[in-house]
Amino acid sequence: MLGEFEYLVLTAAVRLNSAAYGASIRSEIATLTGRVCALGALYTTLDRLEAKGLIETWMGDATPLRGGRAKRLVRITGKGIAAAKSFYETVERVSHGVSWAGNRESAMA
Amino acid sequence: MNQISWLLTTLLVRALGPDERDAVLGDLLESGECGPRALCDVFGLVARREGTRWMRFAPWLALVTIVIPFAAVLMTSSRRIADTEAISIWLYVSNWEWARAADATFLNSLTASGWGAASSLASLAFRSWSTGFALALLWRRSLAVNAFLLCCMLLFAGWFGGHLPLEFRARDYSGNAAVFGSTFYRLFFTPAVVTLACLFPLLHGIQDGAKEPPLHGVAVAAMATVMFALGAIQSWFWWRHRTLYSAMSWQVWWLAALQVYAAAPILCVGMHVRERFPWRRTFDQMTKLRSVG
């Protein structure tokens, strides 16, 4: 089972697709959640997800915007998609019928 | 402030691997973070990385077998040498008269003291360098924290309650009270010797050792075993010779341990250098030719 932050990183990586790397994932998470994402938390989570086989990372090309430094690009694997889907379904299932989920549904309706 | 923070960030990020270092600095530049926040971010990442490493056995082994014993060895040796040389320097400086410069006996004594001080300091510097080299060579993955701890112990352990055995406390002898009554010799001389003859060579050794190709696990285990075997053999011989009159004194065991550990990293460096030097290959070829002939 994924952790909350791991799920956020996977979601951001899927949204960004081929532009998923450290800085863009941080920015995406900050935009989606309104919370600042610590660099240390992001990189250690990327390592953990890679060790679990949920993502692949590789070093990309250097760009002038980054002072000529390379990016650590991220791609979600099939196993990662399955894990994220399972996490989402579990959260949805366990949340069914609880007050905050009901409020959300009525608000959305 | 931002420049200082960025400078510290670029120094701290060296604790990471080369690829990750590049990615992290690039991310920070792209996000426009270069002040204290960048420093906090990198510190957090390095702390997490080191924390993960220290969940394993190897860093603790390095701490117990190299960092703590060699910090004790170097700290004790450097302070003993500093105290001894402080007394010599004080004697010559306090009693200096130009007329003595023509006195052959005085000059001989001065030369002998000079050579003695130079050899002690050179020996200390080499032992410090070899300790740093051995640490970087054997336990590279936990190098950042272990090197930091080693330097801290070396610099501060003596100042925060680390008492030396009686044999090394030259400054406590009543005969030397005049020397260590001076603020310069009591407060500044020892830290200067520790920094110049111990800390700088140690850091240089760490840098040199880190440049060497990493050793295979089997080689690390072999070197560690040799270091401990050497220590055990030396202790045994030493004990046989000294046991009659001093085996009950804990300072004696302390001194024996210091001697053993002082020799170990030099041997480790010697083994490594022997493997890498070109003359080794030439020697092997000559031996082979001789055996064929």
Coordinates of C-alpha atoms in Angstrom, one line a residue:
Chain A
M1 CA 0.0 0.0 0.0
L2 CA 1.3 3.4 -0.9
G3 CA 1.7 6.3 1.5
E4 CA -0.1 9.6 1.0
F5 CA 3.0 11.4 -0.2
E6 CA 4.0 8.6 -2.5
Y7 CA 0.5 8.8 -4.1
L8 CA 0.9 12.5 -4.6
V9 CA 4.3 12.0 -6.3
L10 CA 2.9 9.3 -8.6
T11 CA -0.1 11.5 -9.5
A12 CA 2.1 14.5 -10.2
A13 CA 4.4 12.4 -12.3
V14 CA 1.5 11.1 -14.4
R15 CA 0.1 14.6 -14.9
L16 CA 3.4 16.0 -16.0
N17 CA 4.1 13.0 -18.3
S18 CA 7.4 13.5 -20.1
A19 CA 8.1 16.7 -18.2
A20 CA 8.2 15.0 -14.8
Y21 CA 11.4 15.7 -12.9
G22 CA 12.4 17.1 -9.4
A23 CA 11.5 20.8 -9.8
S24 CA 8.4 20.2 -11.8
I25 CA 7.0 17.6 -9.5
R26 CA 7.6 19.9 -6.5
S27 CA 5.8 22.7 -8.2
E28 CA 2.9 20.4 -9.3
I29 CA 2.5 19.1 -5.7
A30 CA 2.6 22.6 -4.3
T31 CA -0.1 23.7 -6.8
L32 CA -2.3 20.7 -6.2
T33 CA -2.2 20.6 -2.4
G34 CA -1.3 24.2 -1.5
R35 CA 1.6 22.8 0.6
V36 CA 5.3 23.3 0.2
C37 CA 7.0 20.1 -0.8
A38 CA 10.4 19.6 0.8
L39 CA 13.2 18.6 -1.5
G40 CA 14.5 16.0 0.9
A41 CA 11.1 14.4 1.2
L42 CA 10.7 14.3 -2.6
Y43 CA 14.1 12.8 -3.4
T44 CA 13.9 10.1 -0.7
T45 CA 10.4 9.3 -1.9
L46 CA 11.6 9.0 -5.5
D47 CA 14.3 6.6 -4.3
R48 CA 11.8 4.5 -2.4
L49 CA 9.3 4.4 -5.3
E50 CA 12.1 3.4 -7.7
A51 CA 13.3 0.7 -5.3
K52 CA 9.7 -0.6 -5.2
G53 CA 9.7 -0.6 -9.0
L54 CA 6.8 1.9 -9.2
I55 CA 8.8 4.5 -11.1
E56 CA 11.9 4.7 -13.3
T57 CA 14.3 7.6 -13.2
W58 CA 17.2 8.6 -15.4
M59 CA 19.4 11.6 -15.8
G60 CA 18.3 13.9 -18.7
D61 CA 20.1 16.6 -20.6
A62 CA 21.5 19.8 -19.0
T63 CA 19.6 23.0 -19.8
P64 CA 20.8 26.7 -19.5
L65 CA 17.8 27.5 -17.2
R66 CA 19.2 25.1 -14.6
G67 CA 22.8 26.5 -14.8
G68 CA 23.8 23.7 -17.2
R69 CA 22.8 21.0 -14.8
A70 CA 21.0 17.8 -15.7
K71 CA 17.4 16.8 -14.6
R72 CA 16.4 13.6 -12.9
L73 CA 13.5 12.6 -15.1
V74 CA 10.8 10.4 -13.8
R75 CA 8.4 7.9 -15.5
I76 CA 5.7 5.9 -13.8
T77 CA 5.8 2.1 -14.5
G78 CA 2.8 -0.2 -15.0
K79 CA 3.3 -1.5 -11.5
G80 CA 3.2 2.2 -10.3
I81 CA -0.1 2.8 -12.1
A82 CA -1.6 -0.3 -10.5
A83 CA -0.4 0.7 -7.1
A84 CA -1.8 4.3 -7.5
K85 CA -5.1 2.9 -8.8
S86 CA -5.3 0.5 -5.9
F87 CA -4.6 3.3 -3.4
Y88 CA -7.3 5.5 -4.9
E89 CA -9.9 2.8 -4.9
T90 CA -9.1 1.9 -1.3
V91 CA -9.4 5.5 -0.1
E92 CA -12.7 5.8 -2.0
R93 CA -14.0 2.6 -0.6
V94 CA -13.1 3.2 3.0
S95 CA -14.4 6.8 2.8
H96 CA -17.8 5.7 1.6
G97 CA -20.6 6.8 4.0
V98 CA -18.4 8.9 6.3
S99 CA -19.5 12.5 7.0
W100 CA -16.7 14.3 5.1
A101 CA -17.1 12.1 2.1
G102 CA -20.9 12.7 2.1
N103 CA -20.4 16.4 2.4
R104 CA -18.0 16.3 -0.5
E105 CA -20.5 14.4 -2.6
S106 CA -23.4 16.7 -1.7
A107 CA -21.2 19.7 -2.4
M108 CA -20.2 18.3 -5.7
A109 CA -23.8 17.5 -6.5
Chain B
M1 CA 23.2 36.4 3.1
N2 CA 22.0 34.6 0.0
Q3 CA 25.5 34.3 -1.3
I4 CA 26.7 32.7 1.9
S5 CA 23.7 30.4 2.0
W6 CA 24.3 29.3 -1.6
L7 CA 28.0 28.8 -0.9
L8 CA 27.1 26.6 2.1
T9 CA 24.5 24.8 0.0
T10 CA 27.0 24.0 -2.7
L11 CA 29.4 22.7 0.0
L12 CA 26.7 20.6 1.7
V13 CA 25.4 19.1 -1.6
R14 CA 28.8 17.4 -2.0
A15 CA 27.7 14.8 0.5
L16 CA 25.4 13.6 -2.3
G17 CA 26.4 11.5 -5.3
P18 CA 27.5 13.3 -8.5
D19 CA 24.2 12.7 -10.4
E20 CA 22.0 13.7 -7.6
R21 CA 24.1 16.7 -6.8
D22 CA 23.6 18.0 -10.3
A23 CA 19.9 17.3 -10.2
V24 CA 19.4 18.9 -6.8
L25 CA 21.3 22.1 -7.6
G26 CA 19.6 22.3 -11.0
D27 CA 16.1 22.0 -9.3
L28 CA 17.0 24.7 -6.8
L29 CA 18.3 27.1 -9.6
E30 CA 15.2 26.4 -11.7
S31 CA 12.9 27.1 -8.7
G32 CA 14.8 30.3 -8.0
E33 CA 15.8 29.1 -4.5
C34 CA 19.3 30.1 -3.5
G35 CA 18.9 31.6 0.0
P36 CA 18.5 30.0 3.4
R37 CA 15.5 27.9 2.2
A38 CA 17.8 26.1 -0.4
L39 CA 20.2 25.4 2.4
C40 CA 17.5 24.0 4.6
D41 CA 16.2 21.9 1.7
V42 CA 19.6 20.4 1.0
F43 CA 20.3 19.9 4.7
G44 CA 17.0 18.0 5.0
L45 CA 17.9 15.8 2.0
V46 CA 21.4 15.0 3.2
A47 CA 20.1 14.3 6.7
R48 CA 17.5 11.9 5.3
R49 CA 20.1 10.2 3.1
E50 CA 22.6 9.8 6.0
G51 CA 19.7 8.7 8.3
T52 CA 18.9 5.9 5.8
R53 CA 22.6 4.9 5.6
W54 CA 22.9 4.7 9.4
M55 CA 20.1 2.2 9.5
R56 CA 22.6 -0.3 8.3
F57 CA 25.5 -2.0 10.1
A58 CA 28.6 -0.6 8.2
P59 CA 28.5 3.0 9.3
W60 CA 28.4 2.0 13.0
L61 CA 31.3 -0.4 12.3
A62 CA 33.3 2.4 10.8
L63 CA 32.4 4.6 13.8
V64 CA 33.5 2.0 16.3
T65 CA 36.6 0.7 14.5
I66 CA 38.0 3.8 13.0
V67 CA 36.4 7.1 14.0
I68 CA 36.4 6.7 17.8
P69 CA 39.7 4.9 18.3
F70 CA 41.6 7.1 15.8
A71 CA 40.1 10.2 17.2
A72 CA 41.4 9.1 20.6
V73 CA 44.8 8.3 19.1
L74 CA 45.2 11.5 17.2
M75 CA 43.7 13.7 19.9
T76 CA 46.1 12.2 22.6
S77 CA 49.1 12.2 20.4
S78 CA 48.6 15.7 19.1
R79 CA 48.1 17.1 22.6
R80 CA 51.1 15.3 23.9
I81 CA 53.3 16.5 21.1
A82 CA 51.9 20.1 21.4
D83 CA 52.6 20.1 25.2
T84 CA 56.1 18.7 24.8
E85 CA 57.0 21.1 22.0
A86 CA 55.5 24.0 24.0
I87 CA 58.0 23.3 26.8
S88 CA 60.9 23.2 24.4
I89 CA 59.9 26.4 22.6
W90 CA 59.3 28.2 25.9
L91 CA 62.7 27.1 27.1
Y92 CA 64.6 28.4 24.0
V93 CA 62.5 31.6 23.6
S94 CA 62.7 32.5 27.3
N95 CA 66.4 31.9 27.6
W96 CA 67.4 33.3 24.3
E97 CA 70.5 35.5 24.1
W98 CA 72.3 36.3 20.8
A99 CA 75.6 35.5 22.5
R100 CA 74.4 31.8 22.8
A101 CA 74.3 31.6 19.0
A102 CA 78.1 31.1 19.0
D103 CA 77.9 28.4 21.7
A104 CA 78.3 25.0 19.9
T105 CA 76.7 23.0 22.7
F106 CA 73.7 25.3 22.7
L107 CA 73.4 25.1 18.9
N108 CA 73.6 21.3 19.0
S109 CA 70.9 21.1 21.6
L110 CA 68.8 23.5 19.5
T111 CA 69.3 21.5 16.4
A112 CA 68.4 18.2 18.1
S113 CA 65.3 19.7 19.6
G114 CA 64.3 21.1 16.1
W115 CA 64.8 17.7 14.5
G116 CA 62.8 16.1 17.3
A117 CA 59.9 18.5 16.9
A118 CA 60.0 18.2 13.1
S119 CA 59.9 14.4 13.2
S120 CA 57.1 14.3 15.8
L121 CA 55.0 16.7 13.8
A122 CA 55.7 15.0 10.5
S123 CA 54.8 11.6 12.1
L124 CA 51.6 13.1 13.5
A125 CA 50.7 14.6 10.1
F126 CA 51.4 11.3 8.3
R127 CA 49.3 9.4 10.8
S128 CA 46.5 11.9 10.4
W129 CA 46.6 11.7 6.6
S130 CA 46.7 7.9 6.6
T131 CA 43.7 7.8 9.0
G132 CA 41.7 10.0 6.7
F133 CA 42.8 8.0 3.7
A134 CA 41.9 4.7 5.3
L135 CA 38.5 6.0 6.4
A136 CA 37.6 7.3 2.9
L137 CA 38.9 4.1 1.3
L138 CA 37.2 1.6 3.5
W139 CA 33.8 3.2 4.4
R140 CA 33.0 5.6 1.6
R141 CA 29.2 5.5 1.9
S142 CA 29.2 6.8 5.4
L143 CA 32.1 9.1 4.9
A144 CA 30.4 12.5 5.3
V145 CA 29.1 11.9 8.8
N146 CA 32.0 9.9 10.0
A147 CA 34.5 12.4 8.7
F148 CA 32.5 15.2 10.4
L149 CA 32.4 13.3 13.7
L150 CA 36.1 12.5 13.5
C151 CA 37.0 16.2 13.0
C152 CA 34.6 17.3 15.8
M153 CA 36.1 14.7 18.2
L154 CA 39.6 15.7 17.3
L155 CA 38.9 19.4 17.8
F156 CA 36.5 19.5 20.7
A157 CA 36.8 16.3 22.8
G158 CA 39.9 17.7 24.6
W159 CA 38.1 20.9 25.5
F160 CA 34.8 19.3 26.8
G161 CA 36.0 17.1 29.6
G162 CA 38.2 14.7 27.7
H163 CA 41.0 14.2 30.2
L164 CA 44.3 12.7 29.0
P165 CA 46.0 9.9 30.9
L166 CA 48.6 11.0 33.5
E167 CA 51.5 10.3 31.2
F168 CA 50.4 12.9 28.7
R169 CA 49.5 15.8 31.0
A170 CA 52.8 17.7 30.7
R171 CA 50.9 20.9 31.6
D172 CA 49.9 19.5 35.0
Y173 CA 53.4 18.9 36.2
S174 CA 54.4 21.5 38.7
G175 CA 57.8 21.9 36.9
N176 CA 56.1 23.1 33.8
A177 CA 53.7 25.5 35.5
A178 CA 55.6 28.5 34.1
V179 CA 55.1 27.4 30.5
F180 CA 51.4 26.7 30.8
G181 CA 50.8 29.8 32.9
S182 CA 51.3 31.7 29.7
T183 CA 48.0 32.3 27.8
F184 CA 49.6 31.6 24.5
Y185 CA 50.9 28.1 25.4
R186 CA 47.8 27.2 27.5
L187 CA 45.1 28.3 25.1
F188 CA 46.4 28.8 21.6
F189 CA 49.4 26.7 21.0
T190 CA 47.7 23.3 21.2
P191 CA 44.7 24.1 19.0
A192 CA 47.2 25.5 16.4
V193 CA 49.2 22.3 16.4
V194 CA 46.1 20.1 16.3
T195 CA 44.8 22.2 13.3
L196 CA 48.0 22.3 11.3
A197 CA 49.6 19.0 12.0
C198 CA 46.4 16.9 12.5
L199 CA 43.2 18.3 11.1
F200 CA 44.5 19.6 7.7
P201 CA 46.4 16.4 6.9
L202 CA 43.4 14.4 8.0
L203 CA 41.1 16.3 5.6
H204 CA 43.7 16.0 2.9
G205 CA 43.8 12.3 3.5
I206 CA 40.0 12.0 3.3
Q207 CA 40.1 13.9 0.0
D208 CA 42.8 11.7 -1.4
G209 CA 41.2 8.5 -0.3
A210 CA 37.8 9.6 -1.8
K211 CA 39.5 10.0 -5.2
E212 CA 40.7 6.4 -5.2
P213 CA 38.4 3.8 -6.9
P214 CA 36.1 2.2 -4.3
L215 CA 37.3 -1.1 -2.9
H216 CA 35.5 -4.4 -3.3
G217 CA 33.7 -5.7 -0.2
V218 CA 36.2 -8.6 0.1
A219 CA 39.1 -6.2 0.1
V220 CA 37.5 -4.1 2.8
A221 CA 36.9 -7.1 4.9
A222 CA 40.5 -8.3 4.3
M223 CA 42.0 -4.9 5.3
A224 CA 39.8 -4.6 8.4
T225 CA 40.8 -8.1 9.4
V226 CA 44.5 -7.3 8.9
M227 CA 44.1 -4.1 11.0
F228 CA 42.6 -6.0 13.8
A229 CA 45.0 -8.9 13.6
L230 CA 47.9 -6.5 13.7
G231 CA 46.4 -4.9 16.7
A232 CA 46.0 -8.2 18.5
I233 CA 49.6 -9.4 17.7
Q234 CA 51.1 -6.1 18.9
S235 CA 49.0 -6.1 22.1
W236 CA 50.1 -9.6 22.9
F237 CA 53.8 -9.0 22.4
W238 CA 53.6 -5.7 24.3
W239 CA 51.7 -7.4 27.1
R240 CA 54.4 -10.1 27.5
H241 CA 57.1 -7.5 27.9
R242 CA 55.3 -5.1 30.2
T243 CA 53.0 -7.3 32.3
L244 CA 55.5 -7.7 35.2
Y245 CA 55.3 -4.2 36.4
S246 CA 52.4 -2.4 34.8
A247 CA 49.6 -4.7 33.8
M248 CA 47.4 -3.4 36.6
S249 CA 47.5 0.2 35.3
W250 CA 44.7 1.1 32.9
Q251 CA 46.9 3.8 31.3
V252 CA 49.2 1.1 30.1
W253 CA 46.3 -0.6 28.2
W254 CA 45.3 2.7 26.8
L255 CA 48.9 3.4 25.6
A256 CA 49.0 -0.1 24.0
A257 CA 45.8 0.5 22.2
L258 CA 47.0 3.8 20.9
Q259 CA 50.2 2.2 19.5
V260 CA 48.2 -0.5 17.8
Y261 CA 45.7 1.7 16.2
A262 CA 48.3 4.3 15.2
A263 CA 50.0 1.6 13.1
A264 CA 46.8 0.1 11.5
P265 CA 45.9 2.8 8.9
I266 CA 49.5 3.2 7.7
L267 CA 49.4 -0.5 7.0
C268 CA 46.1 -0.2 5.2
V269 CA 47.4 2.7 3.0
G270 CA 50.5 0.7 2.3
M271 CA 48.6 -2.3 1.2
H272 CA 46.4 -0.2 -1.1
V273 CA 49.3 1.7 -2.6
R274 CA 51.3 -1.5 -3.1
E275 CA 48.5 -2.8 -5.3
R276 CA 48.4 0.3 -7.4
F277 CA 52.0 1.2 -7.9
P278 CA 53.6 0.3 -11.3
W279 CA 56.7 -1.1 -9.7
R280 CA 54.6 -3.9 -8.3
R281 CA 53.8 -5.0 -11.8
T282 CA 57.5 -4.8 -12.8
F283 CA 58.5 -6.7 -9.7
D284 CA 55.9 -9.4 -10.5
Q285 CA 57.2 -9.7 -14.1
M286 CA 60.8 -9.9 -12.9
T287 CA 59.8 -12.7 -10.5
K288 CA 58.0 -14.6 -13.2
L289 CA 61.0 -14.3 -15.6
R290 CA 63.4 -15.4 -12.9
S291 CA 61.2 -18.4 -12.1
V292 CA 61.0 -19.3 -15.8
G293 CA 64.8 -18.9 -16.2

